[in-house]
Amino acid sequence: MAKEKSEAKLLQEKLMTKKKNAGLLLEEKEIKKCDKFCEAYKKFLDCAKTEREAVAESIKLAEERGFVEYRADMPLKTGDKIYYNNRCKSVIFAIIGSEPIENGVHVAAAHIDSPRLDLKQCPLYEDNELALFKTHYYGGIKKYHWVAIPLALHGVIIKEDGSSVTVNIGEDENDPVFFISDLLPHLAQEQMKRNLSDAIKGEELNVIIGSRPFKDDDISEKVKLNIMSLLNEKYGIIEDDFISAELELVPAYKAKDIGFDRSMIGAYGHDDRVCAYTAFKALLDCEKVNKTALVVLADKEETGSDGNTGLRSAYLKYFISDIAKSLGAKGRLVISNSQCLSADVNAAFDPTFPDVLEKRNAAFFNYGVVVTKFTGSRGKSGTSDASAEFVGRIRNMLDKNNVIWQTGELGKVDMGGGGTVAAYLANLNFDVIDVGVPVLSMHAPFEVVSKIDVFMTYRAFNVFFSE
């Protein structure tokens, strides 16, 4: 006979928080559904390592599902699926809902840029018969992470005649890769006296790209000339074309399952393509929506969201105003009645480095999607800090739809912190809260997430759009 629960036990179950590892809550068939979802996500990661590639791949997938490019003053009706491509570096997808648009829209806003190394405008040089590229790192990185790993070169070159060349070298198994050297430990006594933040300096992130000389004794910089000859033969470019290029070095390895149980994914760019993909896929999978639903995949978050493709730009406001006008409403009114999930990652608790997170308020692997009321640093600097009413709305939405979720924050109060796009959306008068996936080794060239958390994040966005 089962033992009868005590009054205290019953009261505890009623009143106390009951968060559990989703691996204990989910049936095996549900866990397999998480794993299957993540196979498509891994493919997206491998073909969308830069913001330009993420825009191109997401538009391709959206067009396969009936989305068409939006034009100003295009007539719109319930069920229309549209997208707006902002300079090939950010994109908005929308499904027009059945409710009057003046009731507001539902927005999920993620970013598709990740920390990386950009080539300088005059990058190519020769030094002691090696050809190298000069770089400038993009976003918050630990510079020592980027040495002695295989790198791939992605981007676009605008030639002197205005034509465009797409570059993607290092991803195919038969491609060469590139490399930043480090000192051997036998000779690194002085280097190892440096502070960790200066173990590798910014101007030491020089990428080795060749070593064979052009066979002619009458010229200097023979190795550099040989590299330019190869580039000219393949792409038709000259050295001055680097001035009008956007070329990015990213890790050359593919997304991989992590662990004997294959419960995690290791890859470059989880921050923030894991939230970009889950939000985007959630919108694609909506058959119909009540409120008009938008997904914004933005650029420049890792450097402050400035520029005309970052979310401090007016393009989202203009887009909503344009579709509101097409539907007979005022854009200002639509935005003021709208709700937004700022789709961004949070730090997962790492048992190797427990001191930087306050355990009661940290996010954990396999505990589901993370709801983050505020970000910022120290005195909540740079955050929007969601209202109790909006937190209550999201909490209720997740609970009633059986989405496994948890709360989180980005480190102890005085430890540091960081921000997302939430504040810039709140400044437009959206109700906003951060929702996303917990990540280990965030901003490293190889980050790790839980497959269960990825799927629960997808489900959170899907029920948000479907309400």
Short mmCIF file of C-alpha atoms in Angstrom, two decimals:
data_model
loop_
_atom_site.label_atom_id
_atom_site.label_comp_id
_atom_site.label_asym_id
_atom_site.label_seq_id
_atom_site.Cartn_x
_atom_site.Cartn_y
_atom_site.Cartn_z
CA MET A 1 0.00 0.00 0.00
CA ALA A 2 1.34 3.42 -0.95
CA LYS A 3 2.34 5.57 2.00
CA GLU A 4 -0.07 8.47 2.56
CA LYS A 5 1.55 11.88 2.08
CA SER A 6 1.92 14.03 5.16
CA GLU A 7 0.24 17.42 5.46
CA ALA A 8 3.64 19.08 5.18
CA LYS A 9 4.46 17.13 2.00
CA LEU A 10 1.15 18.08 0.39
CA LEU A 11 1.65 21.71 1.37
CA GLN A 12 5.18 21.65 -0.01
CA GLU A 13 3.94 20.31 -3.36
CA LYS A 14 1.30 23.02 -3.50
CA LEU A 15 3.40 26.00 -2.46
CA MET A 16 7.05 25.38 -3.37
CA THR A 17 8.82 25.65 -6.73
CA LYS A 18 8.93 22.30 -8.51
CA LYS A 19 11.54 22.70 -11.28
CA LYS A 20 12.96 19.38 -12.51
CA ASN A 21 15.41 18.13 -15.10
CA ALA A 22 13.38 17.64 -18.28
CA GLY A 23 15.17 14.34 -18.84
CA LEU A 24 13.12 13.03 -15.90
CA LEU A 25 9.87 14.62 -17.04
CA LEU A 26 9.79 13.76 -20.73
CA GLU A 27 8.87 10.38 -22.15
CA GLU A 28 11.35 8.72 -24.50
CA LYS A 29 9.29 9.57 -27.59
CA GLU A 30 9.38 13.26 -26.62
CA ILE A 31 13.15 13.16 -26.15
CA LYS A 32 13.48 11.61 -29.62
CA LYS A 33 11.41 14.49 -30.98
CA CYS A 34 13.93 16.92 -29.43
CA ASP A 35 16.81 15.02 -31.05
CA LYS A 36 15.14 14.97 -34.46
CA PHE A 37 14.46 18.70 -34.37
CA CYS A 38 18.13 19.36 -33.63
CA GLU A 39 19.35 17.48 -36.71
CA ALA A 40 17.84 20.20 -38.93
CA TYR A 41 19.26 22.86 -36.60
CA LYS A 42 22.78 21.43 -36.99
CA LYS A 43 22.46 21.63 -40.78
CA PHE A 44 21.40 25.27 -40.48
CA LEU A 45 24.43 26.03 -38.30
CA ASP A 46 26.81 24.49 -40.84
CA CYS A 47 25.52 26.51 -43.78
CA ALA A 48 24.83 29.79 -41.96
CA LYS A 49 28.05 30.75 -40.18
CA THR A 50 27.78 34.46 -40.99
CA GLU A 51 24.93 36.95 -40.92
CA ARG A 52 24.81 37.07 -44.74
CA GLU A 53 24.62 33.29 -44.97
CA ALA A 54 21.94 33.14 -42.26
CA VAL A 55 19.82 35.65 -44.18
CA ALA A 56 20.24 33.76 -47.46
CA GLU A 57 19.49 30.36 -45.92
CA SER A 58 16.46 31.55 -43.97
CA ILE A 59 14.99 33.27 -47.05
CA LYS A 60 15.49 30.08 -49.05
CA LEU A 61 13.68 28.02 -46.42
CA ALA A 62 10.91 30.61 -46.08
CA GLU A 63 10.30 30.80 -49.82
CA GLU A 64 9.90 27.03 -49.86
CA ARG A 65 7.05 27.56 -47.36
CA GLY A 66 5.28 30.23 -49.42
CA PHE A 67 6.83 33.49 -48.18
CA VAL A 68 7.25 36.29 -50.74
CA GLU A 69 9.36 39.43 -50.65
CA TYR A 70 7.53 42.47 -49.30
CA ARG A 71 7.29 45.67 -51.32
CA ALA A 72 6.14 49.02 -49.92
CA ASP A 73 2.40 49.58 -50.40
CA MET A 74 1.83 45.89 -51.20
CA PRO A 75 -1.82 45.03 -50.45
CA LEU A 76 -2.01 42.59 -47.54
CA LYS A 77 -4.62 40.22 -46.15
CA THR A 78 -4.98 37.58 -43.46
CA GLY A 79 -2.65 34.64 -44.04
CA ASP A 80 -0.14 36.46 -46.24
CA LYS A 81 3.47 35.39 -45.64
CA ILE A 82 6.06 38.06 -46.40
CA TYR A 83 9.68 38.94 -45.71
CA TYR A 84 11.82 42.08 -45.87
CA ASN A 85 15.51 41.65 -46.72
CA ASN A 86 17.53 44.50 -45.20
CA ARG A 87 20.81 44.77 -47.12
CA CYS A 88 21.36 40.98 -47.07
CA LYS A 89 22.49 41.20 -43.42
CA SER A 90 19.21 41.28 -41.50
CA VAL A 91 15.71 40.08 -42.38
CA ILE A 92 12.12 40.26 -41.09
CA PHE A 93 9.57 37.49 -41.69
CA ALA A 94 5.86 38.02 -41.06
CA ILE A 95 2.52 36.22 -41.24
CA ILE A 96 -0.51 38.50 -41.32
CA GLY A 97 -2.96 37.48 -38.60
CA SER A 98 -6.73 37.36 -38.45
CA GLU A 99 -7.05 39.95 -35.66
CA PRO A 100 -7.05 43.66 -36.51
CA ILE A 101 -3.40 44.72 -36.57
CA GLU A 102 -4.10 47.70 -34.30
CA ASN A 103 -4.41 45.11 -31.50
CA GLY A 104 -0.65 44.69 -31.82
CA VAL A 105 1.75 42.12 -33.24
CA HIS A 106 3.82 39.33 -31.72
CA VAL A 107 7.54 39.70 -32.39
CA ALA A 108 10.49 37.40 -31.74
CA ALA A 109 13.78 39.21 -32.30
CA ALA A 110 17.09 37.33 -32.49
CA HIS A 111 20.51 38.18 -33.85
CA ILE A 112 22.48 36.27 -36.47
CA ASP A 113 25.94 37.77 -36.01
CA SER A 114 28.46 35.97 -33.80
CA PRO A 115 31.95 36.77 -32.49
CA ARG A 116 34.56 36.26 -35.21
CA LEU A 117 37.64 37.73 -36.88
CA ASP A 118 37.14 40.29 -39.66
CA LEU A 119 39.83 41.06 -42.23
CA LYS A 120 41.15 44.60 -42.13
CA GLN A 121 40.67 46.72 -45.25
CA CYS A 122 44.30 46.25 -46.29
CA PRO A 123 44.82 42.75 -44.92
CA LEU A 124 47.36 40.98 -47.14
CA TYR A 125 51.07 41.17 -46.38
CA GLU A 126 54.27 39.11 -46.51
CA ASP A 127 56.67 38.69 -43.61
CA ASN A 128 59.78 36.50 -43.79
CA GLU A 129 58.40 34.60 -46.78
CA LEU A 130 55.02 33.81 -45.25
CA ALA A 131 51.80 35.40 -46.54
CA LEU A 132 49.36 36.55 -43.84
CA PHE A 133 46.10 38.39 -43.29
CA LYS A 134 45.69 41.15 -40.68
CA THR A 135 42.44 40.87 -38.70
CA HIS A 136 40.26 42.88 -36.35
CA TYR A 137 38.21 40.81 -33.92
CA TYR A 138 34.45 41.36 -33.85
CA GLY A 139 32.47 41.12 -30.62
CA GLY A 140 33.52 39.96 -27.19
CA ILE A 141 36.07 37.16 -27.49
CA LYS A 142 38.88 35.58 -25.51
CA LYS A 143 41.60 36.15 -28.10
CA TYR A 144 43.61 33.07 -27.10
CA HIS A 145 40.65 30.88 -28.16
CA TRP A 146 41.31 31.73 -31.81
CA VAL A 147 44.90 30.55 -32.19
CA ALA A 148 45.94 27.09 -33.37
CA ILE A 149 42.48 26.12 -34.66
CA PRO A 150 41.36 25.60 -38.29
CA LEU A 151 39.65 28.69 -39.73
CA ALA A 152 37.40 29.17 -42.76
CA LEU A 153 37.05 32.37 -44.79
CA HIS A 154 33.52 33.58 -45.60
CA GLY A 155 32.18 36.77 -47.10
CA VAL A 156 31.72 38.98 -50.11
CA ILE A 157 34.05 41.08 -52.28
CA ILE A 158 32.80 44.00 -54.36
CA LYS A 159 35.19 44.38 -57.28
CA GLU A 160 36.29 47.58 -58.97
CA ASP A 161 33.62 47.15 -61.67
CA GLY A 162 30.87 46.81 -59.04
CA SER A 163 30.36 43.08 -59.47
CA SER A 164 30.12 40.85 -56.41
CA VAL A 165 32.11 37.73 -55.52
CA THR A 166 31.01 35.33 -52.77
CA VAL A 167 33.79 33.64 -50.79
CA ASN A 168 33.46 30.43 -48.79
CA ILE A 169 36.76 28.58 -48.28
CA GLY A 170 37.39 25.96 -45.61
CA GLU A 171 34.00 24.28 -45.21
CA ASP A 172 34.26 21.59 -47.88
CA GLU A 173 36.36 18.57 -46.93
CA ASN A 174 38.65 19.25 -49.88
CA ASP A 175 39.15 22.95 -49.09
CA PRO A 176 42.26 24.35 -47.44
CA VAL A 177 41.83 26.02 -44.07
CA PHE A 178 43.69 28.90 -42.40
CA PHE A 179 45.58 29.20 -39.15
CA ILE A 180 46.85 31.62 -36.48
CA SER A 181 50.10 30.42 -34.94
CA ASP A 182 50.99 30.34 -31.25
CA LEU A 183 54.31 30.01 -29.47
CA LEU A 184 55.53 26.57 -28.53
CA PRO A 185 55.59 26.19 -24.72
CA HIS A 186 59.37 25.67 -24.79
CA LEU A 187 59.84 29.30 -25.91
CA ALA A 188 56.82 30.94 -24.30
CA GLN A 189 58.26 31.87 -20.92
CA GLU A 190 57.72 35.61 -21.47
CA GLN A 191 54.33 35.15 -23.14
CA MET A 192 53.10 33.07 -20.22
CA LYS A 193 53.83 35.96 -17.83
CA ARG A 194 51.17 38.03 -19.56
CA ASN A 195 47.69 38.45 -18.13
CA LEU A 196 45.25 35.98 -19.64
CA SER A 197 43.42 38.77 -21.48
CA ASP A 198 46.71 39.70 -23.20
CA ALA A 199 48.06 36.19 -23.73
CA ILE A 200 47.36 36.84 -27.40
CA LYS A 201 47.11 40.51 -28.40
CA GLY A 202 44.75 41.82 -31.04
CA GLU A 203 47.57 42.63 -33.46
CA GLU A 204 48.92 39.10 -33.02
CA LEU A 205 45.80 37.53 -34.56
CA ASN A 206 47.54 37.25 -37.92
CA VAL A 207 46.32 34.48 -40.19
CA ILE A 208 48.80 32.37 -42.16
CA ILE A 209 47.51 31.89 -45.71
CA GLY A 210 50.50 30.73 -47.78
CA SER A 211 54.22 30.05 -47.99
CA ARG A 212 55.19 29.26 -51.61
CA PRO A 213 56.83 32.00 -53.69
CA PHE A 214 56.00 33.12 -57.21
CA LYS A 215 58.88 31.83 -59.33
CA ASP A 216 60.56 35.04 -60.46
CA ASP A 217 63.83 36.40 -59.07
CA ASP A 218 63.22 40.00 -60.18
CA ILE A 219 60.48 40.91 -57.67
CA SER A 220 60.07 41.24 -53.93
CA GLU A 221 57.18 39.78 -51.88
CA LYS A 222 57.09 36.66 -54.00
CA VAL A 223 54.79 34.74 -51.62
CA LYS A 224 52.29 37.61 -51.48
CA LEU A 225 52.32 37.82 -55.28
CA ASN A 226 51.71 34.08 -55.55
CA ILE A 227 48.65 34.39 -53.25
CA MET A 228 47.29 37.34 -55.24
CA SER A 229 47.85 35.39 -58.46
CA LEU A 230 45.80 32.48 -57.09
CA LEU A 231 43.03 34.81 -55.89
CA ASN A 232 42.95 36.62 -59.22
CA GLU A 233 42.72 33.34 -61.08
CA LYS A 234 39.87 32.06 -58.88
CA TYR A 235 37.89 35.26 -58.19
CA GLY A 236 39.18 37.82 -60.69
CA ILE A 237 40.17 40.24 -57.92
CA ILE A 238 43.10 42.57 -57.37
CA GLU A 239 44.55 43.67 -54.03
CA ASP A 240 42.58 46.95 -53.95
CA ASP A 241 39.34 44.92 -54.01
CA PHE A 242 39.94 44.01 -50.36
CA ILE A 243 39.02 47.62 -49.54
CA SER A 244 35.42 46.97 -50.60
CA ALA A 245 35.07 43.51 -49.06
CA GLU A 246 33.48 41.98 -45.98
CA LEU A 247 35.52 38.87 -45.21
CA GLU A 248 35.16 36.98 -41.96
CA LEU A 249 37.18 34.17 -40.44
CA VAL A 250 35.15 31.60 -38.51
CA PRO A 251 35.97 28.15 -37.09
CA ALA A 252 36.10 25.54 -39.86
CA TYR A 253 34.57 22.68 -37.92
CA LYS A 254 31.00 21.40 -38.17
CA ALA A 255 28.25 21.10 -35.57
CA LYS A 256 28.67 17.87 -33.61
CA ASP A 257 26.79 15.86 -31.00
CA ILE A 258 28.41 16.03 -27.57
CA GLY A 259 28.49 13.26 -24.97
CA PHE A 260 28.08 9.49 -24.96
CA ASP A 261 24.34 10.10 -24.82
CA ARG A 262 24.42 12.64 -27.69
CA SER A 263 22.35 14.96 -25.50
CA MET A 264 24.16 18.16 -26.47
CA ILE A 265 25.35 20.01 -29.58
CA GLY A 266 28.76 21.61 -29.90
CA ALA A 267 29.18 24.22 -32.62
CA TYR A 268 30.28 27.71 -33.55
CA GLY A 269 27.58 30.37 -33.37
CA HIS A 270 24.92 29.05 -30.96
CA ASP A 271 24.92 32.65 -29.73
CA ASP A 272 22.57 33.58 -31.19
CA ARG A 273 21.69 31.38 -34.14
CA VAL A 274 20.13 28.84 -31.76
CA CYS A 275 17.43 31.41 -30.92
CA ALA A 276 17.30 32.73 -34.48
CA TYR A 277 16.62 29.23 -35.83
CA THR A 278 14.10 28.21 -33.16
CA ALA A 279 12.11 31.45 -33.54
CA PHE A 280 12.23 31.30 -37.34
CA LYS A 281 11.26 27.62 -37.47
CA ALA A 282 8.43 28.26 -35.00
CA LEU A 283 7.01 30.89 -37.36
CA LEU A 284 7.36 28.63 -40.41
CA ASP A 285 5.45 25.89 -38.62
CA CYS A 286 2.46 28.13 -37.80
CA GLU A 287 -0.44 27.22 -40.09
CA LYS A 288 -2.30 30.38 -39.11
CA VAL A 289 -1.93 33.13 -36.52
CA ASN A 290 -4.40 35.34 -34.71
CA LYS A 291 -2.14 38.31 -34.07
CA THR A 292 0.24 39.19 -36.90
CA ALA A 293 3.53 37.39 -36.13
CA LEU A 294 7.04 38.63 -36.92
CA VAL A 295 10.52 37.17 -36.61
CA VAL A 296 13.43 39.59 -36.83
CA LEU A 297 16.91 38.22 -37.53
CA ALA A 298 19.20 41.15 -36.81
CA ASP A 299 22.86 42.00 -37.34
CA LYS A 300 25.39 43.83 -35.17
CA GLU A 301 24.17 42.74 -31.72
CA GLU A 302 27.65 41.62 -30.70
CA THR A 303 28.96 45.16 -31.25
CA GLY A 304 26.05 47.11 -29.74
CA SER A 305 23.28 46.80 -32.38
CA ASP A 306 24.36 50.02 -34.10
CA GLY A 307 24.34 50.50 -37.87
CA ASN A 308 21.51 50.20 -40.38
CA THR A 309 21.25 46.41 -39.97
CA GLY A 310 21.30 46.43 -36.15
CA LEU A 311 18.20 46.78 -34.00
CA ARG A 312 18.97 50.35 -33.00
CA SER A 313 18.15 51.14 -36.62
CA ALA A 314 14.61 52.16 -37.62
CA TYR A 315 13.99 49.36 -40.14
CA LEU A 316 11.76 47.30 -37.83
CA LYS A 317 9.70 50.36 -36.89
CA TYR A 318 9.37 51.32 -40.56
CA PHE A 319 8.36 47.78 -41.56
CA ILE A 320 5.60 47.60 -38.94
CA SER A 321 4.42 51.09 -39.90
CA ASP A 322 4.29 50.11 -43.58
CA ILE A 323 2.26 46.93 -43.04
CA ALA A 324 0.01 48.77 -40.57
CA LYS A 325 -0.68 51.40 -43.23
CA SER A 326 -1.49 48.67 -45.77
CA LEU A 327 -4.02 47.27 -43.28
CA GLY A 328 -5.53 50.63 -42.40
CA ALA A 329 -3.88 51.20 -39.02
CA LYS A 330 -1.34 53.57 -37.46
CA GLY A 331 2.13 52.12 -36.91
CA ARG A 332 2.62 53.90 -33.58
CA LEU A 333 -0.56 52.37 -32.20
CA VAL A 334 0.38 48.90 -33.45
CA ILE A 335 3.81 49.01 -31.81
CA SER A 336 2.44 50.30 -28.50
CA ASN A 337 0.05 47.34 -28.34
CA SER A 338 2.68 44.78 -29.34
CA GLN A 339 4.58 42.14 -27.39
CA CYS A 340 8.08 40.90 -28.07
CA LEU A 341 10.28 37.99 -27.06
CA SER A 342 13.90 39.07 -27.26
CA ALA A 343 15.29 35.75 -28.46
CA ASP A 344 18.76 35.47 -27.00
CA VAL A 345 20.86 32.97 -25.06
CA ASN A 346 21.83 32.96 -21.40
CA ALA A 347 24.75 31.50 -19.48
CA ALA A 348 24.35 27.87 -18.39
CA PHE A 349 25.61 26.86 -14.96
CA ASP A 350 29.09 25.33 -15.33
CA PRO A 351 30.17 23.11 -12.40
CA THR A 352 33.81 23.73 -13.28
CA PHE A 353 33.36 27.48 -12.79
CA PRO A 354 30.53 27.77 -10.21
CA ASP A 355 31.64 31.03 -8.58
CA VAL A 356 30.46 33.42 -11.31
CA LEU A 357 26.79 32.40 -11.12
CA GLU A 358 24.35 32.59 -8.22
CA LYS A 359 22.98 29.06 -8.23
CA ARG A 360 19.41 29.84 -7.12
CA ASN A 361 18.96 32.13 -10.13
CA ALA A 362 21.14 30.41 -12.73
CA ALA A 363 19.99 28.45 -15.77
CA PHE A 364 20.84 24.75 -16.09
CA PHE A 365 21.12 22.31 -18.97
CA ASN A 366 17.96 20.26 -19.59
CA TYR A 367 15.70 22.51 -17.52
CA GLY A 368 14.13 24.03 -20.62
CA VAL A 369 13.88 27.44 -22.21
CA VAL A 370 15.26 30.31 -20.08
CA VAL A 371 13.08 33.33 -19.26
CA THR A 372 15.30 36.27 -18.27
CA LYS A 373 13.43 39.21 -16.71
CA PHE A 374 16.43 41.56 -16.88
CA THR A 375 19.98 41.58 -18.21
CA GLY A 376 22.52 44.41 -17.97
CA SER A 377 25.44 44.62 -15.58
CA ARG A 378 25.78 45.43 -11.90
CA GLY A 379 22.91 47.91 -11.26
CA LYS A 380 20.91 46.48 -14.19
CA SER A 381 22.66 48.96 -16.49
CA GLY A 382 21.51 48.60 -20.10
CA THR A 383 18.42 46.46 -19.46
CA SER A 384 14.71 46.95 -20.12
CA ASP A 385 13.61 44.86 -17.06
CA ALA A 386 10.28 43.33 -18.04
CA SER A 387 7.20 44.27 -16.02
CA ALA A 388 5.60 41.86 -13.56
CA GLU A 389 2.47 41.86 -15.74
CA PHE A 390 4.33 40.77 -18.86
CA VAL A 391 6.36 38.15 -16.96
CA GLY A 392 3.07 36.81 -15.62
CA ARG A 393 1.63 36.63 -19.12
CA ILE A 394 4.63 34.65 -20.44
CA ARG A 395 4.73 32.40 -17.38
CA ASN A 396 1.05 31.54 -17.82
CA MET A 397 1.49 30.93 -21.56
CA LEU A 398 4.34 28.47 -21.03
CA ASP A 399 2.64 26.61 -18.17
CA LYS A 400 -0.69 26.10 -19.87
CA ASN A 401 1.04 24.78 -23.01
CA ASN A 402 3.34 22.39 -21.05
CA VAL A 403 6.53 24.11 -22.20
CA ILE A 404 9.36 23.26 -19.78
CA TRP A 405 11.01 26.50 -18.69
CA GLN A 406 13.30 28.06 -16.11
CA THR A 407 14.58 31.47 -15.13
CA GLY A 408 18.13 32.73 -15.41
CA GLU A 409 20.43 35.70 -15.12
CA LEU A 410 23.78 36.54 -16.67
CA GLY A 411 26.07 36.12 -13.67
CA LYS A 412 26.31 37.32 -10.09
CA VAL A 413 25.33 40.93 -9.41
CA ASP A 414 28.86 42.40 -9.24
CA MET A 415 30.52 39.86 -11.53
CA GLY A 416 29.88 41.49 -14.91
CA GLY A 417 26.91 40.83 -17.13
CA GLY A 418 25.79 41.74 -20.62
CA GLY A 419 22.88 42.86 -22.73
CA THR A 420 20.58 41.81 -25.55
CA VAL A 421 18.39 43.63 -28.06
CA ALA A 422 15.55 43.79 -25.52
CA ALA A 423 16.33 47.35 -24.41
CA TYR A 424 16.20 48.74 -27.97
CA LEU A 425 12.83 47.11 -28.59
CA ALA A 426 11.49 48.33 -25.26
CA ASN A 427 12.56 51.85 -26.26
CA LEU A 428 10.07 51.59 -29.15
CA ASN A 429 7.34 50.88 -26.55
CA PHE A 430 7.06 47.10 -26.96
CA ASP A 431 6.47 44.86 -23.95
CA VAL A 432 9.67 42.79 -24.03
CA ILE A 433 11.30 39.92 -22.17
CA ASP A 434 14.34 37.75 -22.99
CA VAL A 435 13.65 34.12 -23.82
CA GLY A 436 16.28 31.66 -25.07
CA VAL A 437 18.66 28.76 -24.63
CA PRO A 438 21.32 28.31 -21.91
CA VAL A 439 24.84 27.97 -23.38
CA LEU A 440 28.14 26.65 -22.06
CA SER A 441 31.36 28.38 -23.21
CA MET A 442 29.41 31.29 -24.70
CA HIS A 443 31.43 33.36 -27.23
CA ALA A 444 34.01 30.61 -27.62
CA PRO A 445 34.68 29.21 -31.12
CA PHE A 446 32.89 26.04 -29.98
CA GLU A 447 29.82 26.52 -27.76
CA VAL A 448 27.56 23.83 -26.29
CA VAL A 449 23.76 23.62 -25.81
CA SER A 450 21.30 20.95 -24.67
CA LYS A 451 19.02 19.46 -27.33
CA ILE A 452 16.07 19.44 -24.92
CA ASP A 453 16.53 23.16 -24.22
CA VAL A 454 16.71 23.92 -27.95
CA PHE A 455 13.42 22.14 -28.60
CA MET A 456 11.67 23.75 -25.62
CA THR A 457 12.77 27.15 -26.92
CA TYR A 458 11.22 26.32 -30.30
CA ARG A 459 8.00 25.33 -28.53
CA ALA A 460 7.97 28.57 -26.53
CA PHE A 461 8.13 30.66 -29.69
CA ASN A 462 5.57 28.46 -31.42
CA VAL A 463 2.94 28.87 -28.69
CA PHE A 464 3.68 32.62 -28.52
CA PHE A 465 2.89 32.98 -32.22
CA SER A 466 -0.10 30.64 -32.06
CA GLU A 467 -1.95 32.41 -29.24
#
